[in-house]
CSV table of N, CA and C in Angstrom, one decimal:
chain,number,residue,atom,x,y,z
A,239,MET,N,0.8,-1.2,0.0
A,239,MET,CA,0.0,0.0,0.0
A,239,MET,C,0.9,1.2,0.0
A,240,ALA,N,0.6,2.2,-0.8
A,240,ALA,CA,1.3,3.4,-0.9
A,240,ALA,C,1.1,4.3,0.3
A,241,ASP,N,2.0,5.2,0.5
A,241,ASP,CA,1.9,6.2,1.6
A,241,ASP,C,0.8,7.2,1.3
A,242,SER,N,0.1,7.6,2.3
A,242,SER,CA,-0.9,8.7,2.1
A,242,SER,C,-0.1,10.0,2.4
A,243,THR,N,-0.5,11.1,1.7
A,243,THR,CA,0.3,12.3,1.9
A,243,THR,C,-0.7,13.5,1.9
A,244,PHE,N,-0.2,14.7,2.3
A,244,PHE,CA,-0.8,16.0,2.1
A,244,PHE,C,0.3,17.0,2.2
A,245,ASP,N,-0.1,18.2,1.6
A,245,ASP,CA,0.9,19.3,1.6
A,245,ASP,C,0.4,20.4,2.5
A,246,VAL,N,1.3,21.0,3.3
A,246,VAL,CA,1.0,22.1,4.1
A,246,VAL,C,1.5,23.4,3.3
A,247,VAL,N,0.6,24.3,3.0
A,247,VAL,CA,0.9,25.5,2.3
A,247,VAL,C,0.4,26.7,3.0
A,248,SER,N,0.8,27.9,2.6
A,248,SER,CA,0.4,29.1,3.1
A,248,SER,C,0.1,30.0,1.9
A,249,LYS,N,-1.2,30.1,1.4
A,249,LYS,CA,-1.5,30.9,0.3
A,249,LYS,C,-2.7,31.8,0.6
A,250,VAL,N,-2.7,32.9,-0.1
A,250,VAL,CA,-3.8,33.9,0.1
A,250,VAL,C,-4.5,34.0,-1.3
A,251,GLU,N,-5.8,34.0,-1.3
A,251,GLU,CA,-6.5,34.1,-2.6
A,251,GLU,C,-6.4,35.6,-3.0
A,252,GLN,N,-5.7,35.8,-4.1
A,252,GLN,CA,-5.4,37.1,-4.6
A,252,GLN,C,-6.6,37.9,-4.9
A,253,GLN,N,-7.6,37.2,-5.5
A,253,GLN,CA,-8.8,37.9,-5.9
A,253,GLN,C,-9.6,38.4,-4.7
A,254,GLU,N,-9.6,37.6,-3.6
A,254,GLU,CA,-10.3,38.1,-2.4
A,254,GLU,C,-9.6,39.3,-1.8
A,255,VAL,N,-8.3,39.4,-1.9
A,255,VAL,CA,-7.6,40.6,-1.4
A,255,VAL,C,-7.9,41.8,-2.3
A,256,ASP,N,-7.9,41.5,-3.6
A,256,ASP,CA,-8.3,42.6,-4.5
A,256,ASP,C,-9.7,43.1,-4.3
A,257,ASN,N,-10.6,42.2,-4.1
A,257,ASN,CA,-12.0,42.7,-3.7
A,257,ASN,C,-12.0,43.5,-2.5
A,258,ALA,N,-11.3,43.0,-1.4
A,258,ALA,CA,-11.2,43.8,-0.2
A,258,ALA,C,-10.7,45.2,-0.4
A,259,VAL,N,-9.6,45.3,-1.2
A,259,VAL,CA,-9.0,46.6,-1.5
A,259,VAL,C,-10.1,47.5,-2.2
A,260,ASN,N,-10.8,47.0,-3.2
A,260,ASN,CA,-11.8,47.7,-3.9
A,260,ASN,C,-12.9,48.2,-3.0
A,261,GLN,N,-13.4,47.3,-2.1
A,261,GLN,CA,-14.4,47.6,-1.2
A,261,GLN,C,-14.0,48.7,-0.2
A,262,THR,N,-12.8,48.6,0.3
A,262,THR,CA,-12.2,49.6,1.2
A,262,THR,C,-12.1,50.9,0.5
A,263,ALA,N,-11.6,51.0,-0.7
A,263,ALA,CA,-11.5,52.2,-1.4
A,263,ALA,C,-12.9,52.9,-1.6
A,264,LYS,N,-13.9,52.0,-1.9
A,264,LYS,CA,-15.3,52.5,-2.1
A,264,LYS,C,-15.8,53.1,-0.8
A,265,GLU,N,-15.6,52.4,0.3
A,265,GLU,CA,-16.1,52.8,1.6
A,265,GLU,C,-15.5,54.1,2.1
A,266,ILE,N,-14.1,54.2,1.9
A,266,ILE,CA,-13.5,55.5,2.4
A,266,ILE,C,-13.8,56.7,1.5
A,267,GLY,N,-14.3,56.4,0.3
A,267,GLY,CA,-14.8,57.5,-0.6
A,267,GLY,C,-16.1,58.0,-0.2
A,268,GLN,N,-16.9,57.1,0.5
A,268,GLN,CA,-18.3,57.5,0.9
A,268,GLN,C,-18.5,57.9,2.3
A,269,ARG,N,-17.6,57.5,3.2
A,269,ARG,CA,-17.7,57.8,4.6
A,269,ARG,C,-17.4,59.3,4.9
A,270,PHE,N,-18.2,59.9,5.8
A,270,PHE,CA,-18.1,61.3,6.2
A,270,PHE,C,-16.8,61.5,6.9
A,271,ASP,N,-16.4,60.6,7.8
A,271,ASP,CA,-15.2,60.8,8.6
A,271,ASP,C,-13.9,60.7,7.8
A,272,PHE,N,-13.9,60.3,6.5
A,272,PHE,CA,-12.8,60.3,5.7
A,272,PHE,C,-12.7,61.4,4.7
A,273,LYS,N,-13.8,62.3,4.6
A,273,LYS,CA,-13.9,63.4,3.7
A,273,LYS,C,-12.8,64.4,4.0
A,274,GLY,N,-12.0,64.8,3.0
A,274,GLY,CA,-11.0,65.8,3.1
A,274,GLY,C,-9.7,65.3,3.8
A,275,THR,N,-9.6,64.0,4.0
A,275,THR,CA,-8.4,63.5,4.7
A,275,THR,C,-7.4,63.0,3.7
A,276,GLY,N,-7.7,62.9,2.5
A,276,GLY,CA,-6.8,62.3,1.5
A,276,GLY,C,-6.6,60.9,1.6
A,277,ALA,N,-7.5,60.2,2.3
A,277,ALA,CA,-7.4,58.7,2.5
A,277,ALA,C,-7.5,58.0,1.2
A,278,SER,N,-6.6,57.0,1.1
A,278,SER,CA,-6.6,56.2,-0.2
A,278,SER,C,-6.0,54.8,0.2
A,279,ILE,N,-6.3,53.9,-0.7
A,279,ILE,CA,-5.7,52.5,-0.6
A,279,ILE,C,-5.5,52.1,-2.0
A,280,THR,N,-4.3,51.6,-2.3
A,280,THR,CA,-4.0,51.2,-3.7
A,280,THR,C,-3.0,50.1,-3.7
A,281,TRP,N,-3.0,49.3,-4.8
A,281,TRP,CA,-2.0,48.2,-4.9
A,281,TRP,C,-0.6,48.8,-5.2
A,282,LYS,N,0.4,48.3,-4.6
A,282,LYS,CA,1.8,48.6,-4.9
A,282,LYS,C,2.5,47.4,-5.3
A,283,GLY,N,2.5,47.1,-6.6
A,283,GLY,CA,3.1,45.8,-7.0
A,283,GLY,C,2.1,44.7,-6.9
A,284,ALA,N,2.6,43.4,-7.0
A,284,ALA,CA,1.7,42.3,-7.1
A,284,ALA,C,1.3,41.8,-5.7
A,285,ASP,N,2.1,42.1,-4.7
A,285,ASP,CA,1.8,41.6,-3.3
A,285,ASP,C,1.9,42.6,-2.2
A,286,ALA,N,1.6,43.9,-2.5
A,286,ALA,CA,1.7,44.9,-1.5
A,286,ALA,C,0.6,45.9,-1.7
A,287,VAL,N,0.1,46.5,-0.6
A,287,VAL,CA,-1.0,47.5,-0.6
A,287,VAL,C,-0.5,48.7,0.1
A,288,GLU,N,-0.7,49.9,-0.4
A,288,GLU,CA,-0.3,51.1,0.3
A,288,GLU,C,-1.6,51.9,0.7
A,289,ILE,N,-1.5,52.3,1.9
A,289,ILE,CA,-2.6,53.2,2.5
A,289,ILE,C,-2.0,54.5,2.8
A,290,GLY,N,-2.7,55.6,2.4
A,290,GLY,CA,-2.3,56.9,2.6
A,290,GLY,C,-3.4,57.8,3.1
A,291,ALA,N,-3.0,58.8,3.9
A,291,ALA,CA,-3.9,59.8,4.5
A,291,ALA,C,-3.1,61.0,5.0
A,292,ASN,N,-3.9,62.0,5.5
A,292,ASN,CA,-3.1,63.1,6.0
A,292,ASN,C,-2.7,63.0,7.5
A,293,SER,N,-3.0,61.9,8.2
A,293,SER,CA,-2.6,61.7,9.5
A,293,SER,C,-2.4,60.2,9.8
A,294,ASP,N,-1.6,59.9,10.9
A,294,ASP,CA,-1.4,58.5,11.3
A,294,ASP,C,-2.8,57.9,11.7
A,295,ASP,N,-3.6,58.7,12.4
A,295,ASP,CA,-4.9,58.1,12.9
A,295,ASP,C,-5.8,57.7,11.7
A,296,ARG,N,-5.8,58.5,10.7
A,296,ARG,CA,-6.7,58.2,9.5
A,296,ARG,C,-6.1,57.0,8.8
A,297,VAL,N,-4.8,56.8,8.7
A,297,VAL,CA,-4.2,55.6,8.1
A,297,VAL,C,-4.6,54.4,8.9
A,298,ARG,N,-4.5,54.5,10.2
A,298,ARG,CA,-4.9,53.3,11.0
A,298,ARG,C,-6.4,53.0,10.9
A,299,ALA,N,-7.2,54.0,10.7
A,299,ALA,CA,-8.7,53.8,10.5
A,299,ALA,C,-8.9,53.1,9.2
A,300,VAL,N,-8.2,53.5,8.1
A,300,VAL,CA,-8.3,52.8,6.8
A,300,VAL,C,-7.9,51.4,6.9
A,301,LEU,N,-6.8,51.2,7.7
A,301,LEU,CA,-6.3,49.8,7.9
A,301,LEU,C,-7.3,49.0,8.6
A,302,ASP,N,-8.0,49.5,9.6
A,302,ASP,CA,-9.1,48.8,10.3
A,302,ASP,C,-10.2,48.4,9.3
A,303,VAL,N,-10.6,49.3,8.5
A,303,VAL,CA,-11.6,49.0,7.5
A,303,VAL,C,-11.2,47.9,6.5
A,304,PHE,N,-9.9,48.0,6.1
A,304,PHE,CA,-9.3,47.0,5.2
A,304,PHE,C,-9.3,45.6,5.9
A,305,LYS,N,-8.9,45.6,7.2
A,305,LYS,CA,-8.9,44.3,7.9
A,305,LYS,C,-10.3,43.7,8.0
A,306,GLU,N,-11.3,44.6,8.3
A,306,GLU,CA,-12.7,44.1,8.4
A,306,GLU,C,-13.1,43.5,7.0
A,307,ARG,N,-12.8,44.1,5.9
A,307,ARG,CA,-13.1,43.5,4.6
A,307,ARG,C,-12.4,42.2,4.4
A,308,LEU,N,-11.2,42.1,4.8
A,308,LEU,CA,-10.5,40.8,4.6
A,308,LEU,C,-11.1,39.7,5.4
A,309,VAL,N,-11.5,40.0,6.7
A,309,VAL,CA,-12.1,39.0,7.5
A,309,VAL,C,-13.4,38.5,7.0
A,310,LYS,N,-14.2,39.5,6.4
A,310,LYS,CA,-15.5,39.1,5.8
A,310,LYS,C,-15.3,38.2,4.6
A,311,ARG,N,-14.2,38.3,4.0
A,311,ARG,CA,-13.9,37.5,2.8
A,311,ARG,C,-13.0,36.3,3.1
A,312,SER,N,-12.9,36.0,4.4
A,312,SER,CA,-12.2,34.7,4.9
A,312,SER,C,-10.8,34.7,4.5
A,313,VAL,N,-10.1,35.9,4.6
A,313,VAL,CA,-8.7,36.0,4.4
A,313,VAL,C,-8.1,36.2,5.7
A,314,SER,N,-7.1,35.3,6.1
A,314,SER,CA,-6.5,35.4,7.4
A,314,SER,C,-5.6,36.7,7.5
A,315,LEU,N,-5.7,37.3,8.7
A,315,LEU,CA,-5.0,38.5,8.9
A,315,LEU,C,-3.5,38.2,9.2
A,316,LYS,N,-3.2,36.9,9.4
A,316,LYS,CA,-1.8,36.5,9.6
A,316,LYS,C,-1.0,36.7,8.4
A,317,ALA,N,-1.6,36.8,7.2
A,317,ALA,CA,-0.9,37.0,6.0
A,317,ALA,C,-0.4,38.4,5.8
A,318,LEU,N,-0.9,39.4,6.6
A,318,LEU,CA,-0.5,40.8,6.4
A,318,LEU,C,0.8,41.0,7.2
A,319,ASP,N,1.6,41.8,6.6
A,319,ASP,CA,2.9,42.2,7.3
A,319,ASP,C,3.0,43.7,7.1
A,320,HIS,N,3.0,44.4,8.3
A,320,HIS,CA,3.1,45.9,8.2
A,320,HIS,C,3.7,46.4,9.5
A,321,GLY,N,4.1,47.6,9.4
A,321,GLY,CA,4.7,48.3,10.6
A,321,GLY,C,3.8,49.4,11.0
A,322,ASP,N,4.4,50.5,11.4
A,322,ASP,CA,3.6,51.7,11.8
A,322,ASP,C,3.6,52.7,10.6
A,323,PRO,N,2.6,53.6,10.6
A,323,PRO,CA,2.5,54.5,9.5
A,323,PRO,C,3.8,55.4,9.5
A,324,GLN,N,4.3,55.7,8.3
A,324,GLN,CA,5.5,56.5,8.1
A,324,GLN,C,5.1,57.9,7.5
A,325,PRO,N,5.8,58.9,7.9
A,325,PRO,CA,5.6,60.2,7.2
A,325,PRO,C,5.9,60.2,5.8
A,326,ALA,N,5.1,60.8,4.9
A,326,ALA,CA,5.3,60.8,3.5
A,326,ALA,C,5.6,62.3,3.1
A,327,ALA,N,5.5,62.6,1.9
A,327,ALA,CA,5.8,64.0,1.4
A,327,ALA,C,4.7,64.9,2.0
A,328,GLY,N,5.2,66.1,2.5
A,328,GLY,CA,4.3,67.1,3.1
A,328,GLY,C,3.8,66.6,4.5
A,329,ALA,N,2.6,66.8,4.8
A,329,ALA,CA,2.0,66.4,6.1
A,329,ALA,C,1.3,65.1,6.0
A,330,ALA,N,1.5,64.4,4.9
A,330,ALA,CA,0.8,63.1,4.7
A,330,ALA,C,1.5,62.0,5.5
A,331,SER,N,0.8,60.9,5.6
A,331,SER,CA,1.3,59.7,6.2
A,331,SER,C,0.9,58.5,5.4
A,332,ARG,N,1.7,57.5,5.3
A,332,ARG,CA,1.4,56.3,4.5
A,332,ARG,C,1.9,55.0,5.3
A,333,LEU,N,1.3,53.9,4.8
A,333,LEU,CA,1.6,52.6,5.4
A,333,LEU,C,1.7,51.6,4.3
A,334,LEU,N,2.7,50.8,4.2
A,334,LEU,CA,2.9,49.8,3.2
A,334,LEU,C,2.6,48.4,3.9
A,335,ILE,N,1.7,47.7,3.3
A,335,ILE,CA,1.3,46.4,3.8
A,335,ILE,C,1.7,45.3,2.8
A,336,SER,N,2.5,44.4,3.2
A,336,SER,CA,2.9,43.3,2.3
A,336,SER,C,2.0,42.1,2.6
A,337,ILE,N,1.7,41.3,1.6
A,337,ILE,CA,0.9,40.1,1.7
A,337,ILE,C,1.8,38.9,1.5
A,338,ARG,N,2.0,38.2,2.6
A,338,ARG,CA,2.9,37.0,2.6
A,338,ARG,C,2.2,35.8,1.9
A,339,GLN,N,3.0,35.2,1.0
A,339,GLN,CA,2.6,34.0,0.3
A,339,GLN,C,3.7,33.0,0.5
A,340,GLY,N,3.3,31.7,0.7
A,340,GLY,CA,4.3,30.6,0.9
A,340,GLY,C,4.8,30.5,2.3
A,341,ILE,N,5.5,29.5,2.5
A,341,ILE,CA,6.2,29.2,3.8
A,341,ILE,C,7.7,29.4,3.7
A,342,ASP,N,8.2,30.3,4.4
A,342,ASP,CA,9.7,30.5,4.3
A,342,ASP,C,10.4,29.4,5.0
A,343,ASP,N,11.7,29.3,4.8
A,343,ASP,CA,12.5,28.2,5.3
A,343,ASP,C,12.5,28.0,6.8
A,344,GLU,N,12.5,29.2,7.5
A,344,GLU,CA,12.5,29.1,9.0
A,344,GLU,C,11.2,28.6,9.5
A,345,LYS,N,10.1,29.0,9.0
A,345,LYS,CA,8.8,28.5,9.4
A,345,LYS,C,8.6,27.0,9.0
A,346,ALA,N,9.1,26.7,7.8
A,346,ALA,CA,9.0,25.3,7.4
A,346,ALA,C,9.7,24.4,8.3
A,347,LYS,N,10.9,24.8,8.7
A,347,LYS,CA,11.7,23.9,9.6
A,347,LYS,C,11.0,23.8,11.0
A,348,ALA,N,10.3,24.9,11.4
A,348,ALA,CA,9.6,24.9,12.7
A,348,ALA,C,8.4,23.9,12.6
A,349,ILE,N,7.8,23.9,11.4
A,349,ILE,CA,6.6,23.0,11.2
A,349,ILE,C,7.1,21.5,11.2
A,350,VAL,N,8.2,21.2,10.5
A,350,VAL,CA,8.7,19.9,10.5
A,350,VAL,C,9.2,19.5,11.9
A,351,LYS,N,9.8,20.4,12.6
A,351,LYS,CA,10.3,20.1,14.0
A,351,LYS,C,9.1,19.7,14.9
A,352,ARG,N,8.0,20.5,14.7
A,352,ARG,CA,6.8,20.3,15.6
A,352,ARG,C,6.2,18.9,15.2
A,353,ILE,N,6.1,18.6,13.9
A,353,ILE,CA,5.6,17.3,13.5
A,353,ILE,C,6.4,16.1,14.1
A,354,LYS,N,7.7,16.2,14.0
A,354,LYS,CA,8.6,15.2,14.5
A,354,LYS,C,8.5,15.0,16.0
A,355,ALA,N,8.4,16.2,16.7
A,355,ALA,CA,8.4,16.2,18.2
A,355,ALA,C,7.0,15.7,18.7
A,356,ASP,N,5.9,16.2,18.2
A,356,ASP,CA,4.6,15.9,18.8
A,356,ASP,C,3.7,15.0,18.0
A,357,GLY,N,4.1,14.7,16.8
A,357,GLY,CA,3.3,13.8,15.9
A,357,GLY,C,3.5,12.3,16.2
A,358,PRO,N,2.6,11.5,15.7
A,358,PRO,CA,2.7,10.1,15.9
A,358,PRO,C,4.0,9.5,15.2
A,359,LYS,N,4.4,8.3,15.6
A,359,LYS,CA,5.5,7.7,15.0
A,359,LYS,C,5.2,7.3,13.6
A,360,GLY,N,6.2,7.3,12.7
A,360,GLY,CA,6.0,6.8,11.3
A,360,GLY,C,5.6,8.0,10.4
A,361,ILE,N,5.6,9.2,10.9
A,361,ILE,CA,5.3,10.4,10.0
A,361,ILE,C,6.5,10.9,9.4
A,362,HIS,N,6.5,11.2,8.1
A,362,HIS,CA,7.6,11.8,7.4
A,362,HIS,C,7.2,13.1,6.9
A,363,ALA,N,8.0,14.2,7.3
A,363,ALA,CA,7.8,15.5,6.8
A,363,ALA,C,9.0,16.0,6.1
A,364,GLN,N,8.8,16.7,5.0
A,364,GLN,CA,10.0,17.2,4.3
A,364,GLN,C,9.6,18.5,3.6
A,365,VAL,N,10.5,19.4,3.5
A,365,VAL,CA,10.3,20.7,2.9
A,365,VAL,C,10.5,20.6,1.4
A,366,GLN,N,9.6,21.1,0.7
A,366,GLN,CA,9.6,21.1,-0.8
A,366,GLN,C,9.3,22.5,-1.3
A,367,GLY,N,10.4,23.3,-1.4
A,367,GLY,CA,10.2,24.7,-1.8
A,367,GLY,C,9.5,25.5,-0.7
A,368,ASP,N,8.3,26.0,-1.1
A,368,ASP,CA,7.5,26.8,-0.1
A,368,ASP,C,6.3,26.0,0.5
A,369,THR,N,6.4,24.7,0.4
A,369,THR,CA,5.4,23.8,1.0
A,369,THR,C,6.1,22.7,1.8
A,370,VAL,N,5.4,22.1,2.7
A,370,VAL,CA,5.9,21.0,3.5
A,370,VAL,C,5.0,19.7,3.2
A,371,ARG,N,5.6,18.7,2.7
A,371,ARG,CA,4.9,17.4,2.3
A,371,ARG,C,5.0,16.5,3.5
A,372,VAL,N,3.9,16.0,4.0
A,372,VAL,CA,3.8,15.1,5.1
A,372,VAL,C,3.2,13.8,4.6
A,373,SER,N,3.9,12.7,4.9
A,373,SER,CA,3.4,11.4,4.5
A,373,SER,C,3.5,10.4,5.6
A,374,SER,N,2.6,9.3,5.5
A,374,SER,CA,2.5,8.3,6.5
A,374,SER,C,1.8,7.1,5.8
A,375,LYS,N,1.9,5.9,6.4
A,375,LYS,CA,1.2,4.8,6.0
A,375,LYS,C,-0.2,4.8,6.4
A,376,LYS,N,-0.5,5.5,7.6
A,376,LYS,CA,-1.8,5.5,8.2
A,376,LYS,C,-2.5,6.9,7.9
A,377,ARG,N,-3.7,6.9,7.4
A,377,ARG,CA,-4.4,8.1,7.2
A,377,ARG,C,-4.8,8.8,8.5
A,378,ASP,N,-5.1,8.0,9.5
A,378,ASP,CA,-5.4,8.5,10.8
A,378,ASP,C,-4.3,9.4,11.4
A,379,ASP,N,-3.1,8.9,11.2
A,379,ASP,CA,-1.9,9.7,11.6
A,379,ASP,C,-1.9,11.1,11.0
A,380,LEU,N,-2.2,11.1,9.7
A,380,LEU,CA,-2.2,12.4,9.0
A,380,LEU,C,-3.3,13.3,9.5
A,381,GLN,N,-4.4,12.8,9.9
A,381,GLN,CA,-5.5,13.6,10.5
A,381,GLN,C,-5.0,14.2,11.8
A,382,THR,N,-4.3,13.4,12.6
A,382,THR,CA,-3.7,13.8,13.9
A,382,THR,C,-2.7,14.9,13.6
A,383,VAL,N,-1.9,14.8,12.6
A,383,VAL,CA,-0.9,15.9,12.3
A,383,VAL,C,-1.6,17.2,11.9
A,384,ILE,N,-2.7,17.1,11.1
A,384,ILE,CA,-3.5,18.3,10.7
A,384,ILE,C,-4.0,19.0,11.9
A,385,SER,N,-4.6,18.2,12.8
A,385,SER,CA,-5.2,18.9,14.1
A,385,SER,C,-4.0,19.4,14.9
A,386,LEU,N,-2.9,18.8,15.0
A,386,LEU,CA,-1.7,19.3,15.7
A,386,LEU,C,-1.3,20.6,15.1
A,387,LEU,N,-1.2,20.7,13.8
A,387,LEU,CA,-0.7,22.0,13.2
A,387,LEU,C,-1.8,23.1,13.3
A,388,ARG,N,-3.1,22.7,13.3
A,388,ARG,CA,-4.1,23.7,13.5
A,388,ARG,C,-4.0,24.4,14.9
A,389,GLU,N,-3.7,23.6,15.9
A,389,GLU,CA,-3.6,24.1,17.2
A,389,GLU,C,-2.3,25.0,17.4
A,390,ALA,N,-1.3,24.7,16.7
A,390,ALA,CA,0.0,25.5,16.8
A,390,ALA,C,-0.2,26.8,16.1
A,391,ASP,N,0.6,27.8,16.6
A,391,ASP,CA,0.6,29.1,15.9
A,391,ASP,C,2.0,29.4,15.4
A,392,PHE,N,2.1,29.4,14.0
A,392,PHE,CA,3.4,29.6,13.4
A,392,PHE,C,3.4,31.1,12.8
A,393,GLY,N,2.4,31.9,13.0
A,393,GLY,CA,2.4,33.2,12.6
A,393,GLY,C,2.0,33.4,11.1
A,394,ILE,N,1.6,32.3,10.5
A,394,ILE,CA,1.2,32.4,9.1
A,394,ILE,C,-0.1,31.5,8.9
A,395,PRO,N,-0.9,31.9,8.0
A,395,PRO,CA,-2.1,31.0,7.8
A,395,PRO,C,-1.7,29.7,7.1
A,396,LEU,N,-2.2,28.6,7.6
A,396,LEU,CA,-1.8,27.3,7.0
A,396,LEU,C,-3.1,26.7,6.3
A,397,GLN,N,-2.9,26.1,5.2
A,397,GLN,CA,-3.9,25.3,4.5
A,397,GLN,C,-3.3,23.9,4.2
A,398,PHE,N,-4.2,23.0,4.1
A,398,PHE,CA,-3.8,21.6,3.9
A,398,PHE,C,-4.4,21.1,2.5
A,399,GLN,N,-3.5,20.8,1.6
A,399,GLN,CA,-4.0,20.5,0.2
A,399,GLN,C,-3.5,19.1,-0.2
A,400,ASN,N,-4.0,18.6,-1.3
A,400,ASN,CA,-3.6,17.3,-1.9
A,400,ASN,C,-3.6,16.1,-0.9
A,401,TYR,N,-4.7,16.1,-0.1
A,401,TYR,CA,-4.8,15.0,0.8
A,401,TYR,C,-5.1,13.7,0.1
A,402,ARG,N,-4.2,12.7,0.1
A,402,ARG,CA,-4.4,11.5,-0.7
A,402,ARG,C,-4.0,10.3,0.2
């Protein structure tokens, strides 16, 4: 009998993020508390979003609206990476938010280490690029590993694909 496998990945649905950006832009254009503040949200490249306004507080308010839209679209907030608003030209303020895709080497090693330490015997985990492949002869052991990884917090959203 062949080994059963699944892949641990960290992906964000790009279309859902794009829809959240568009909804946020529409809302800040309509809300009274954003009138005259120069509040905006735009794409900066393929995996970054820029928020701008005339003050740090307004930038944080746009960020909150953006996060609400992401949550409503079932996009994990763990995929967002941002700091504090930075001063821009003039009296404006801006914030660059990057959207993380894939599992970096450090997190992948932590996932493999957690599986080997706390998982059932006979589980094999290996890093393959930006995914982690987990295999075992018993499908029940794979279910145990999935629940183990769901309980752990690695700071990134995890999905489980190609369960065979």
